[in-house]
mmCIF file of N, CA and C in Angstrom:
data_model
loop_
_atom_site.group_PDB
_atom_site.id
_atom_site.type_symbol
_atom_site.label_atom_id
_atom_site.label_comp_id
_atom_site.label_asym_id
_atom_site.label_seq_id
_atom_site.Cartn_x
_atom_site.Cartn_y
_atom_site.Cartn_z
ATOM 1 N N MET A 602 0.831 -1.190 0.000
ATOM 2 C CA MET A 602 0.000 0.000 0.000
ATOM 3 C C MET A 602 0.876 1.254 0.000
ATOM 4 N N ARG A 603 1.933 1.256 0.844
ATOM 5 C CA ARG A 603 2.828 2.418 0.880
ATOM 6 C C ARG A 603 3.502 2.644 -0.472
ATOM 7 N N MET A 604 3.885 1.562 -1.113
ATOM 8 C CA MET A 604 4.537 1.675 -2.406
ATOM 9 C C MET A 604 3.579 2.275 -3.427
ATOM 10 N N LEU A 605 2.343 1.865 -3.417
ATOM 11 C CA LEU A 605 1.338 2.411 -4.326
ATOM 12 C C LEU A 605 1.129 3.895 -4.066
ATOM 13 N N LEU A 606 1.057 4.275 -2.800
ATOM 14 C CA LEU A 606 0.887 5.678 -2.428
ATOM 15 C C LEU A 606 2.106 6.490 -2.865
ATOM 16 N N LEU A 607 3.301 5.954 -2.667
ATOM 17 C CA LEU A 607 4.523 6.632 -3.074
ATOM 18 C C LEU A 607 4.547 6.841 -4.588
ATOM 19 N N LEU A 608 4.184 5.814 -5.347
ATOM 20 C CA LEU A 608 4.148 5.937 -6.796
ATOM 21 C C LEU A 608 3.118 6.976 -7.243
ATOM 22 N N LEU A 609 1.991 7.001 -6.571
ATOM 23 C CA LEU A 609 0.963 7.984 -6.901
ATOM 24 C C LEU A 609 1.456 9.403 -6.630
ATOM 25 N N VAL A 610 2.093 9.620 -5.494
ATOM 26 C CA VAL A 610 2.619 10.939 -5.140
ATOM 27 C C VAL A 610 3.709 11.363 -6.130
ATOM 28 N N LEU A 611 4.618 10.463 -6.476
ATOM 29 C CA LEU A 611 5.674 10.783 -7.439
ATOM 30 C C LEU A 611 5.095 11.108 -8.804
ATOM 31 N N ASN A 612 4.081 10.380 -9.218
ATOM 32 C CA ASN A 612 3.443 10.641 -10.499
ATOM 33 C C ASN A 612 2.759 12.003 -10.506
ATOM 34 N N LEU A 613 2.063 12.339 -9.424
ATOM 35 C CA LEU A 613 1.408 13.648 -9.319
ATOM 36 C C LEU A 613 2.437 14.771 -9.305
ATOM 37 N N ALA A 614 3.545 14.566 -8.620
ATOM 38 C CA ALA A 614 4.601 15.581 -8.565
ATOM 39 C C ALA A 614 5.199 15.796 -9.952
ATOM 40 N N ALA A 615 5.402 14.729 -10.685
ATOM 41 C CA ALA A 615 5.945 14.863 -12.044
ATOM 42 C C ALA A 615 4.980 15.614 -12.943
ATOM 43 N N CYS A 616 3.701 15.341 -12.806
ATOM 44 C CA CYS A 616 2.703 16.063 -13.608
ATOM 45 C C CYS A 616 2.663 17.539 -13.240
ATOM 46 N N ALA A 617 2.791 17.844 -11.982
ATOM 47 C CA ALA A 617 2.746 19.230 -11.528
ATOM 48 C C ALA A 617 3.939 20.020 -12.057
ATOM 49 N N GLN A 618 5.070 19.358 -12.264
ATOM 50 C CA GLN A 618 6.261 20.045 -12.739
ATOM 51 C C GLN A 618 6.206 20.310 -14.238
ATOM 52 N N ARG A 619 5.357 19.630 -14.949
ATOM 53 C CA ARG A 619 5.219 19.832 -16.388
ATOM 54 C C ARG A 619 4.234 20.963 -16.643
ATOM 55 N N ALA A 620 4.734 22.170 -16.633
ATOM 56 C CA ALA A 620 3.870 23.320 -16.877
ATOM 57 C C ALA A 620 3.452 23.330 -18.340
ATOM 58 N N PRO A 621 2.251 23.804 -18.610
ATOM 59 C CA PRO A 621 1.848 23.882 -20.012
ATOM 60 C C PRO A 621 2.772 24.832 -20.769
ATOM 61 N N HIS A 622 3.034 24.492 -22.013
ATOM 62 C CA HIS A 622 3.940 25.295 -22.837
ATOM 63 C C HIS A 622 3.249 26.596 -23.222
ATOM 64 N N ASP A 623 3.897 27.733 -22.947
ATOM 65 C CA ASP A 623 3.342 29.043 -23.287
ATOM 66 C C ASP A 623 4.116 29.611 -24.456
ATOM 67 N N ASP A 624 3.485 29.609 -25.613
ATOM 68 C CA ASP A 624 4.140 30.168 -26.792
ATOM 69 C C ASP A 624 3.474 31.469 -27.225
ATOM 70 N N GLY A 625 2.783 32.135 -26.313
ATOM 71 C CA GLY A 625 2.095 33.379 -26.641
ATOM 72 C C GLY A 625 3.033 34.454 -27.154
ATOM 73 N N LEU A 626 4.200 34.586 -26.529
ATOM 74 C CA LEU A 626 5.174 35.575 -26.988
ATOM 75 C C LEU A 626 5.698 35.191 -28.367
ATOM 76 N N TYR A 627 5.994 33.925 -28.544
ATOM 77 C CA TYR A 627 6.446 33.427 -29.848
ATOM 78 C C TYR A 627 5.441 33.802 -30.937
ATOM 79 N N GLN A 628 4.163 33.592 -30.650
ATOM 80 C CA GLN A 628 3.115 33.930 -31.613
ATOM 81 C C GLN A 628 3.024 35.441 -31.833
ATOM 82 N N ALA A 629 3.151 36.223 -30.745
ATOM 83 C CA ALA A 629 3.076 37.686 -30.849
ATOM 84 C C ALA A 629 4.217 38.257 -31.685
ATOM 85 N N LEU A 630 5.355 37.550 -31.700
ATOM 86 C CA LEU A 630 6.500 37.984 -32.503
ATOM 87 C C LEU A 630 6.389 37.525 -33.953
ATOM 88 N N GLY A 631 5.362 36.745 -34.249
ATOM 89 C CA GLY A 631 5.164 36.284 -35.631
ATOM 90 C C GLY A 631 5.746 34.923 -35.913
ATOM 91 N N GLY A 632 5.999 34.144 -34.850
ATOM 92 C CA GLY A 632 6.591 32.823 -35.051
ATOM 93 C C GLY A 632 8.008 32.948 -35.585
ATOM 94 N N ARG A 633 8.508 31.868 -36.101
ATOM 95 C CA ARG A 633 9.889 31.881 -36.603
ATOM 96 C C ARG A 633 10.087 32.874 -37.752
ATOM 97 N N PRO A 634 9.147 32.993 -38.693
ATOM 98 C CA PRO A 634 9.339 33.993 -39.757
ATOM 99 C C PRO A 634 9.407 35.421 -39.195
ATOM 100 N N GLY A 635 8.564 35.720 -38.230
ATOM 101 C CA GLY A 635 8.583 37.056 -37.631
ATOM 102 C C GLY A 635 9.870 37.314 -36.873
ATOM 103 N N ILE A 636 10.320 36.314 -36.128
ATOM 104 C CA ILE A 636 11.578 36.452 -35.388
ATOM 105 C C ILE A 636 12.737 36.641 -36.358
ATOM 106 N N THR A 637 12.713 35.918 -37.463
ATOM 107 C CA THR A 637 13.772 36.065 -38.472
ATOM 108 C C THR A 637 13.784 37.491 -39.020
ATOM 109 N N ARG A 638 12.615 38.040 -39.319
ATOM 110 C CA ARG A 638 12.546 39.422 -39.818
ATOM 111 C C ARG A 638 13.050 40.411 -38.764
ATOM 112 N N ILE A 639 12.707 40.170 -37.513
ATOM 113 C CA ILE A 639 13.167 41.052 -36.431
ATOM 114 C C ILE A 639 14.691 41.011 -36.332
ATOM 115 N N VAL A 640 15.254 39.820 -36.320
ATOM 116 C CA VAL A 640 16.714 39.671 -36.209
ATOM 117 C C VAL A 640 17.401 40.303 -37.416
ATOM 118 N N GLU A 641 16.899 40.057 -38.602
ATOM 119 C CA GLU A 641 17.510 40.642 -39.794
ATOM 120 C C GLU A 641 17.419 42.166 -39.758
ATOM 121 N N GLY A 642 16.297 42.692 -39.300
ATOM 122 C CA GLY A 642 16.160 44.138 -39.149
ATOM 123 C C GLY A 642 17.133 44.698 -38.135
ATOM 124 N N MET A 643 17.292 43.994 -37.026
ATOM 125 C CA MET A 643 18.242 44.426 -36.004
ATOM 126 C C MET A 643 19.654 44.453 -36.570
ATOM 127 N N LEU A 644 20.041 43.423 -37.305
ATOM 128 C CA LEU A 644 21.386 43.369 -37.872
ATOM 129 C C LEU A 644 21.602 44.470 -38.909
ATOM 130 N N LEU A 645 20.573 44.766 -39.688
ATOM 131 C CA LEU A 645 20.681 45.887 -40.636
ATOM 132 C C LEU A 645 20.834 47.211 -39.889
ATOM 133 N N ASN A 646 20.094 47.363 -38.801
ATOM 134 C CA ASN A 646 20.218 48.578 -37.982
ATOM 135 C C ASN A 646 21.625 48.696 -37.403
ATOM 136 N N ILE A 647 22.155 47.590 -36.937
ATOM 137 C CA ILE A 647 23.513 47.585 -36.370
ATOM 138 C C ILE A 647 24.536 47.962 -37.436
ATOM 139 N N ALA A 648 24.331 47.473 -38.656
ATOM 140 C CA ALA A 648 25.264 47.773 -39.753
ATOM 141 C C ALA A 648 25.376 49.272 -40.002
ATOM 142 N N GLY A 649 24.334 50.010 -39.686
ATOM 143 C CA GLY A 649 24.361 51.457 -39.866
ATOM 144 C C GLY A 649 24.568 52.235 -38.577
ATOM 145 N N ASP A 650 24.944 51.538 -37.513
ATOM 146 C CA ASP A 650 25.097 52.177 -36.206
ATOM 147 C C ASP A 650 26.583 52.340 -35.876
ATOM 148 N N PRO A 651 27.117 53.548 -36.018
ATOM 149 C CA PRO A 651 28.552 53.753 -35.779
ATOM 150 C C PRO A 651 28.977 53.468 -34.335
ATOM 151 N N ARG A 652 28.030 53.405 -33.421
ATOM 152 C CA ARG A 652 28.375 53.125 -32.022
ATOM 153 C C ARG A 652 28.865 51.701 -31.825
ATOM 154 N N ILE A 653 28.314 50.756 -32.587
ATOM 155 C CA ILE A 653 28.641 49.352 -32.310
ATOM 156 C C ILE A 653 29.005 48.513 -33.534
ATOM 157 N N VAL A 654 28.903 49.058 -34.735
ATOM 158 C CA VAL A 654 29.142 48.244 -35.927
ATOM 159 C C VAL A 654 30.532 47.602 -35.918
ATOM 160 N N ARG A 655 31.512 48.261 -35.321
ATOM 161 C CA ARG A 655 32.875 47.712 -35.308
ATOM 162 C C ARG A 655 32.951 46.349 -34.611
ATOM 163 N N HIS A 656 32.057 46.103 -33.669
ATOM 164 C CA HIS A 656 32.061 44.820 -32.957
ATOM 165 C C HIS A 656 31.637 43.661 -33.845
ATOM 166 N N PHE A 657 31.073 43.964 -34.994
ATOM 167 C CA PHE A 657 30.558 42.935 -35.889
ATOM 168 C C PHE A 657 31.389 42.782 -37.159
ATOM 169 N N ALA A 658 32.507 43.492 -37.233
ATOM 170 C CA ALA A 658 33.322 43.519 -38.447
ATOM 171 C C ALA A 658 33.825 42.129 -38.848
ATOM 172 N N ALA A 659 34.244 41.325 -37.908
ATOM 173 C CA ALA A 659 34.827 40.015 -38.221
ATOM 174 C C ALA A 659 33.853 38.869 -37.934
ATOM 175 N N VAL A 660 32.576 39.173 -37.857
ATOM 176 C CA VAL A 660 31.572 38.173 -37.500
ATOM 177 C C VAL A 660 30.952 37.572 -38.762
ATOM 178 N N ASP A 661 30.717 36.275 -38.734
ATOM 179 C CA ASP A 661 29.969 35.600 -39.798
ATOM 180 C C ASP A 661 28.499 35.966 -39.568
ATOM 181 N N ILE A 662 28.013 36.949 -40.314
ATOM 182 C CA ILE A 662 26.677 37.510 -40.086
ATOM 183 C C ILE A 662 25.573 36.476 -40.318
ATOM 184 N N VAL A 663 25.740 35.604 -41.293
ATOM 185 C CA VAL A 663 24.716 34.590 -41.549
ATOM 186 C C VAL A 663 24.609 33.645 -40.351
ATOM 187 N N ARG A 664 25.749 33.216 -39.835
ATOM 188 C CA ARG A 664 25.732 32.342 -38.656
ATOM 189 C C ARG A 664 25.148 33.083 -37.457
ATOM 190 N N LEU A 665 25.555 34.341 -37.272
ATOM 191 C CA LEU A 665 25.028 35.135 -36.163
ATOM 192 C C LEU A 665 23.509 35.255 -36.274
ATOM 193 N N ARG A 666 23.035 35.556 -37.486
ATOM 194 C CA ARG A 666 21.582 35.648 -37.690
ATOM 195 C C ARG A 666 20.889 34.352 -37.280
ATOM 196 N N ASP A 667 21.427 33.237 -37.746
ATOM 197 C CA ASP A 667 20.810 31.945 -37.453
ATOM 198 C C ASP A 667 20.788 31.648 -35.955
ATOM 199 N N LYS A 668 21.885 31.955 -35.261
ATOM 200 C CA LYS A 668 21.948 31.691 -33.815
ATOM 201 C C LYS A 668 21.041 32.642 -33.040
ATOM 202 N N LEU A 669 20.952 33.901 -33.475
ATOM 203 C CA LEU A 669 20.055 34.843 -32.808
ATOM 204 C C LEU A 669 18.596 34.437 -33.006
ATOM 205 N N VAL A 670 18.250 33.965 -34.191
ATOM 206 C CA VAL A 670 16.886 33.492 -34.427
ATOM 207 C C VAL A 670 16.582 32.324 -33.492
ATOM 208 N N GLU A 671 17.505 31.380 -33.394
ATOM 209 C CA GLU A 671 17.316 30.253 -32.475
ATOM 210 C C GLU A 671 17.127 30.747 -31.052
ATOM 211 N N GLN A 672 18.004 31.634 -30.631
ATOM 212 C CA GLN A 672 17.974 32.111 -29.250
ATOM 213 C C GLN A 672 16.691 32.882 -28.941
ATOM 214 N N PHE A 673 16.302 33.793 -29.815
ATOM 215 C CA PHE A 673 15.077 34.554 -29.593
ATOM 216 C C PHE A 673 13.872 33.624 -29.603
ATOM 217 N N CYS A 674 13.889 32.641 -30.490
ATOM 218 C CA CYS A 674 12.809 31.667 -30.570
ATOM 219 C C CYS A 674 12.669 30.911 -29.249
ATOM 220 N N VAL A 675 13.771 30.453 -28.705
ATOM 221 C CA VAL A 675 13.749 29.744 -27.421
ATOM 222 C C VAL A 675 13.243 30.666 -26.321
ATOM 223 N N GLU A 676 13.786 31.874 -26.262
ATOM 224 C CA GLU A 676 13.392 32.820 -25.213
ATOM 225 C C GLU A 676 11.918 33.196 -25.310
ATOM 226 N N ALA A 677 11.369 33.152 -26.520
ATOM 227 C CA ALA A 677 9.962 33.505 -26.721
ATOM 228 C C ALA A 677 9.028 32.321 -26.492
ATOM 229 N N GLY A 678 9.593 31.164 -26.163
ATOM 230 C CA GLY A 678 8.763 29.991 -25.908
ATOM 231 C C GLY A 678 8.419 29.198 -27.155
ATOM 232 N N GLY A 679 9.177 29.423 -28.214
ATOM 233 C CA GLY A 679 8.927 28.714 -29.462
ATOM 234 C C GLY A 679 9.532 27.322 -29.479
ATOM 235 N N PRO A 680 9.220 26.563 -30.517
ATOM 236 C CA PRO A 680 9.677 25.173 -30.630
ATOM 237 C C PRO A 680 11.071 25.069 -31.240
ATOM 238 N N CYS A 681 12.022 25.730 -30.628
ATOM 239 C CA CYS A 681 13.375 25.782 -31.172
ATOM 240 C C CYS A 681 14.381 25.272 -30.150
ATOM 241 N N THR A 682 15.564 25.009 -30.630
ATOM 242 C CA THR A 682 16.681 24.634 -29.776
ATOM 243 C C THR A 682 17.841 25.560 -30.114
ATOM 244 N N TYR A 683 18.457 26.125 -29.087
ATOM 245 C CA TYR A 683 19.616 26.990 -29.302
ATOM 246 C C TYR A 683 20.852 26.119 -29.390
ATOM 247 N N SER A 684 21.596 26.251 -30.486
ATOM 248 C CA SER A 684 22.771 25.409 -30.705
ATOM 249 C C SER A 684 24.076 26.200 -30.664
ATOM 250 N N GLY A 685 24.014 27.458 -30.246
ATOM 251 C CA GLY A 685 25.214 28.288 -30.212
ATOM 252 C C GLY A 685 25.968 28.169 -28.903
ATOM 253 N N ALA A 686 27.052 28.913 -28.835
ATOM 254 C CA ALA A 686 27.880 28.953 -27.626
ATOM 255 C C ALA A 686 27.165 29.755 -26.547
ATOM 256 N N SER A 687 27.658 29.619 -25.322
ATOM 257 C CA SER A 687 27.098 30.407 -24.222
ATOM 258 C C SER A 687 27.377 31.885 -24.475
ATOM 259 N N MET A 688 26.618 32.733 -23.838
ATOM 260 C CA MET A 688 26.824 34.176 -24.003
ATOM 261 C C MET A 688 28.229 34.567 -23.547
ATOM 262 N N GLU A 689 28.682 33.992 -22.446
ATOM 263 C CA GLU A 689 30.017 34.300 -21.951
ATOM 264 C C GLU A 689 31.081 33.933 -22.987
ATOM 265 N N GLU A 690 30.954 32.746 -23.553
ATOM 266 C CA GLU A 690 31.943 32.265 -24.518
ATOM 267 C C GLU A 690 31.915 33.084 -25.808
ATOM 268 N N SER A 691 30.726 33.375 -26.305
ATOM 269 C CA SER A 691 30.643 34.075 -27.590
ATOM 270 C C SER A 691 31.031 35.548 -27.499
ATOM 271 N N HIS A 692 31.082 36.105 -26.290
ATOM 272 C CA HIS A 692 31.471 37.509 -26.130
ATOM 273 C C HIS A 692 32.835 37.678 -25.463
ATOM 274 N N LYS A 693 33.521 36.571 -25.277
ATOM 275 C CA LYS A 693 34.831 36.567 -24.628
ATOM 276 C C LYS A 693 35.820 37.448 -25.386
ATOM 277 N N GLY A 694 36.495 38.318 -24.657
ATOM 278 C CA GLY A 694 37.523 39.168 -25.228
ATOM 279 C C GLY A 694 37.011 40.423 -25.912
ATOM 280 N N GLN A 695 35.710 40.625 -25.943
ATOM 281 C CA GLN A 695 35.160 41.781 -26.653
ATOM 282 C C GLN A 695 35.115 43.053 -25.799
ATOM 283 N N GLN A 696 35.155 42.895 -24.495
ATOM 284 C CA GLN A 696 35.132 44.060 -23.597
ATOM 285 C C GLN A 696 33.979 45.011 -23.908
ATOM 286 N N LEU A 697 32.799 44.454 -24.072
ATOM 287 C CA LEU A 697 31.625 45.273 -24.363
ATOM 288 C C LEU A 697 31.244 46.097 -23.141
ATOM 289 N N THR A 698 30.745 47.280 -23.403
ATOM 290 C CA THR A 698 30.358 48.205 -22.333
ATOM 291 C C THR A 698 28.837 48.229 -22.193
ATOM 292 N N PRO A 699 28.344 48.782 -21.097
ATOM 293 C CA PRO A 699 26.889 48.955 -20.981
ATOM 294 C C PRO A 699 26.325 49.779 -22.147
ATOM 295 N N SER A 700 27.066 50.764 -22.623
ATOM 296 C CA SER A 700 26.603 51.569 -23.770
ATOM 297 C C SER A 700 26.476 50.712 -25.028
ATOM 298 N N ASP A 701 27.421 49.793 -25.241
ATOM 299 C CA ASP A 701 27.338 48.889 -26.388
ATOM 300 C C ASP A 701 26.072 48.037 -26.297
ATOM 301 N N PHE A 702 25.829 47.503 -25.114
ATOM 302 C CA PHE A 702 24.658 46.659 -24.907
ATOM 303 C C PHE A 702 23.379 47.454 -25.149
ATOM 304 N N ASN A 703 23.319 48.663 -24.605
ATOM 305 C CA ASN A 703 22.135 49.508 -24.764
ATOM 306 C C ASN A 703 21.892 49.852 -26.233
ATOM 307 N N ALA A 704 22.970 50.093 -26.991
ATOM 308 C CA ALA A 704 22.828 50.397 -28.421
ATOM 309 C C ALA A 704 22.228 49.204 -29.158
ATOM 310 N N LEU A 705 22.669 47.997 -28.829
ATOM 311 C CA LEU A 705 22.118 46.806 -29.463
ATOM 312 C C LEU A 705 20.628 46.680 -29.136
ATOM 313 N N VAL A 706 20.268 46.919 -27.884
ATOM 314 C CA VAL A 706 18.860 46.836 -27.493
ATOM 315 C C VAL A 706 18.028 47.868 -28.261
ATOM 316 N N GLU A 707 18.555 49.073 -28.426
ATOM 317 C CA GLU A 707 17.846 50.098 -29.203
ATOM 318 C C GLU A 707 17.626 49.623 -30.634
ATOM 319 N N ASN A 708 18.633 48.992 -31.220
ATOM 320 C CA ASN A 708 18.504 48.472 -32.581
ATOM 321 C C ASN A 708 17.466 47.355 -32.642
ATOM 322 N N LEU A 709 17.411 46.528 -31.620
ATOM 323 C CA LEU A 709 16.398 45.476 -31.550
ATOM 324 C C LEU A 709 15.002 46.091 -31.431
ATOM 325 N N GLN A 710 14.858 47.081 -30.562
ATOM 326 C CA GLN A 710 13.555 47.727 -30.406
ATOM 327 C C GLN A 710 13.099 48.378 -31.713
ATOM 328 N N ASP A 711 14.014 49.039 -32.398
ATOM 329 C CA ASP A 711 13.667 49.656 -33.689
ATOM 330 C C ASP A 711 13.215 48.600 -34.696
ATOM 331 N N ALA A 712 13.873 47.454 -34.693
ATOM 332 C CA ALA A 712 13.494 46.369 -35.604
ATOM 333 C C ALA A 712 12.111 45.826 -35.245
ATOM 334 N N MET A 713 11.827 45.700 -33.960
ATOM 335 C CA MET A 713 10.502 45.224 -33.557
ATOM 336 C C MET A 713 9.435 46.250 -33.910
ATOM 337 N N ASP A 714 9.741 47.535 -33.716
ATOM 338 C CA ASP A 714 8.797 48.588 -34.114
ATOM 339 C C ASP A 714 8.496 48.498 -35.610
ATOM 340 N N ALA A 715 9.537 48.314 -36.408
ATOM 341 C CA ALA A 715 9.382 48.247 -37.860
ATOM 342 C C ALA A 715 8.511 47.061 -38.278
ATOM 343 N N GLN A 716 8.517 46.002 -37.473
ATOM 344 C CA GLN A 716 7.708 44.819 -37.778
ATOM 345 C C GLN A 716 6.320 44.897 -37.152
ATOM 346 N N GLY A 717 6.043 45.999 -36.452
ATOM 347 C CA GLY A 717 4.720 46.170 -35.859
ATOM 348 C C GLY A 717 4.467 45.307 -34.639
ATOM 349 N N VAL A 718 5.531 44.905 -33.942
ATOM 350 C CA VAL A 718 5.368 44.096 -32.736
ATOM 351 C C VAL A 718 4.790 44.992 -31.643
ATOM 352 N N PRO A 719 3.706 44.579 -31.012
ATOM 353 C CA PRO A 719 3.116 45.386 -29.952
ATOM 354 C C PRO A 719 4.105 45.602 -28.792
ATOM 355 N N VAL A 720 4.041 46.787 -28.194
ATOM 356 C CA VAL A 720 4.972 47.133 -27.112
ATOM 357 C C VAL A 720 4.947 46.118 -25.974
ATOM 358 N N PRO A 721 3.791 45.606 -25.535
ATOM 359 C CA PRO A 721 3.831 44.598 -24.469
ATOM 360 C C PRO A 721 4.645 43.358 -24.849
ATOM 361 N N ALA A 722 4.541 42.928 -26.098
ATOM 362 C CA ALA A 722 5.332 41.775 -26.548
ATOM 363 C C ALA A 722 6.804 42.135 -26.603
ATOM 364 N N GLN A 723 7.123 43.343 -27.054
ATOM 365 C CA GLN A 723 8.516 43.796 -27.052
ATOM 366 C C GLN A 723 9.077 43.747 -25.632
ATOM 367 N N ASN A 724 8.307 44.260 -24.689
ATOM 368 C CA ASN A 724 8.767 44.296 -23.300
ATOM 369 C C ASN A 724 8.959 42.896 -22.729
ATOM 370 N N ARG A 725 8.089 41.976 -23.111
ATOM 371 C CA ARG A 725 8.236 40.592 -22.639
ATOM 372 C C ARG A 725 9.522 39.971 -23.172
ATOM 373 N N LEU A 726 9.813 40.191 -24.458
ATOM 374 C CA LEU A 726 11.054 39.640 -25.021
ATOM 375 C C LEU A 726 12.263 40.285 -24.358
ATOM 376 N N LEU A 727 12.248 41.592 -24.230
ATOM 377 C CA LEU A 727 13.382 42.287 -23.605
ATOM 378 C C LEU A 727 13.592 41.820 -22.168
ATOM 379 N N ALA A 728 12.521 41.574 -21.446
ATOM 380 C CA ALA A 728 12.645 41.086 -20.068
ATOM 381 C C ALA A 728 13.291 39.706 -20.026
ATOM 382 N N ARG A 729 13.005 38.891 -21.026
ATOM 383 C CA ARG A 729 13.604 37.550 -21.071
ATOM 384 C C ARG A 729 15.070 37.593 -21.505
ATOM 385 N N LEU A 730 15.420 38.604 -22.292
ATOM 386 C CA LEU A 730 16.809 38.737 -22.740
ATOM 387 C C LEU A 730 17.678 39.499 -21.742
ATOM 388 N N ALA A 731 17.069 40.321 -20.897
ATOM 389 C CA ALA A 731 17.810 41.197 -19.972
ATOM 390 C C ALA A 731 18.831 40.472 -19.096
ATOM 391 N N PRO A 732 18.545 39.274 -18.587
ATOM 392 C CA PRO A 732 19.549 38.599 -17.754
ATOM 393 C C PRO A 732 20.870 38.326 -18.470
ATOM 394 N N MET A 733 20.868 38.356 -19.795
ATOM 395 C CA MET A 733 22.092 38.112 -20.558
ATOM 396 C C MET A 733 23.051 39.294 -20.481
ATOM 397 N N ARG A 734 22.559 40.434 -20.054
ATOM 398 C CA ARG A 734 23.389 41.642 -19.975
ATOM 399 C C ARG A 734 24.674 41.372 -19.203
ATOM 400 N N GLY A 735 24.543 40.776 -18.048
ATOM 401 C CA GLY A 735 25.709 40.478 -17.224
ATOM 402 C C GLY A 735 26.620 39.413 -17.808
ATOM 403 N N GLN A 736 26.105 38.650 -18.755
ATOM 404 C CA GLN A 736 26.894 37.595 -19.376
ATOM 405 C C GLN A 736 27.729 38.086 -20.551
ATOM 406 N N VAL A 737 27.467 39.338 -21.014
ATOM 407 C CA VAL A 737 28.195 39.830 -22.174
ATOM 408 C C VAL A 737 29.043 41.073 -21.896
ATOM 409 N N ILE A 738 28.665 41.857 -20.918
ATOM 410 C CA ILE A 738 29.404 43.099 -20.635
ATOM 411 C C ILE A 738 30.727 42.795 -19.939
ATOM 412 N N GLY A 739 31.792 43.415 -20.449
ATOM 413 C CA GLY A 739 33.109 43.306 -19.824
ATOM 414 C C GLY A 739 33.794 41.960 -19.969
ATOM 415 N N ARG A 740 33.362 41.138 -20.883
ATOM 416 C CA ARG A 740 33.963 39.791 -21.061
ATOM 417 C C ARG A 740 35.230 39.866 -21.877
#
């Protein structure tokens, strides 16, 4: 009887830990096609931004685009897997400043505005990306 009760409790606990998948942000961003347009817009904005464009001079932009799409997709709750390096590893040796980070965020916001992403959805994505700030600045 105890074993049956234990199995029942463990099964209920496992079910409770499986939260329903929330892809509302992913949908608000337009799914993978919308995220791709946002990332491409951000990269185009960066290309014209004298504050930070130098940080991207030696970067494989196609690979960067693909990894950013994966990452944003994951952060938005989409059905993606991020296959890139950690934020710490990919920004190692760049010595990025808070101003550099803020400029990138401005370029992302401009790209989302251009795609007509509602401000609440923009804020949700930015809130999910914000913890990465400490992983890239000063590395």
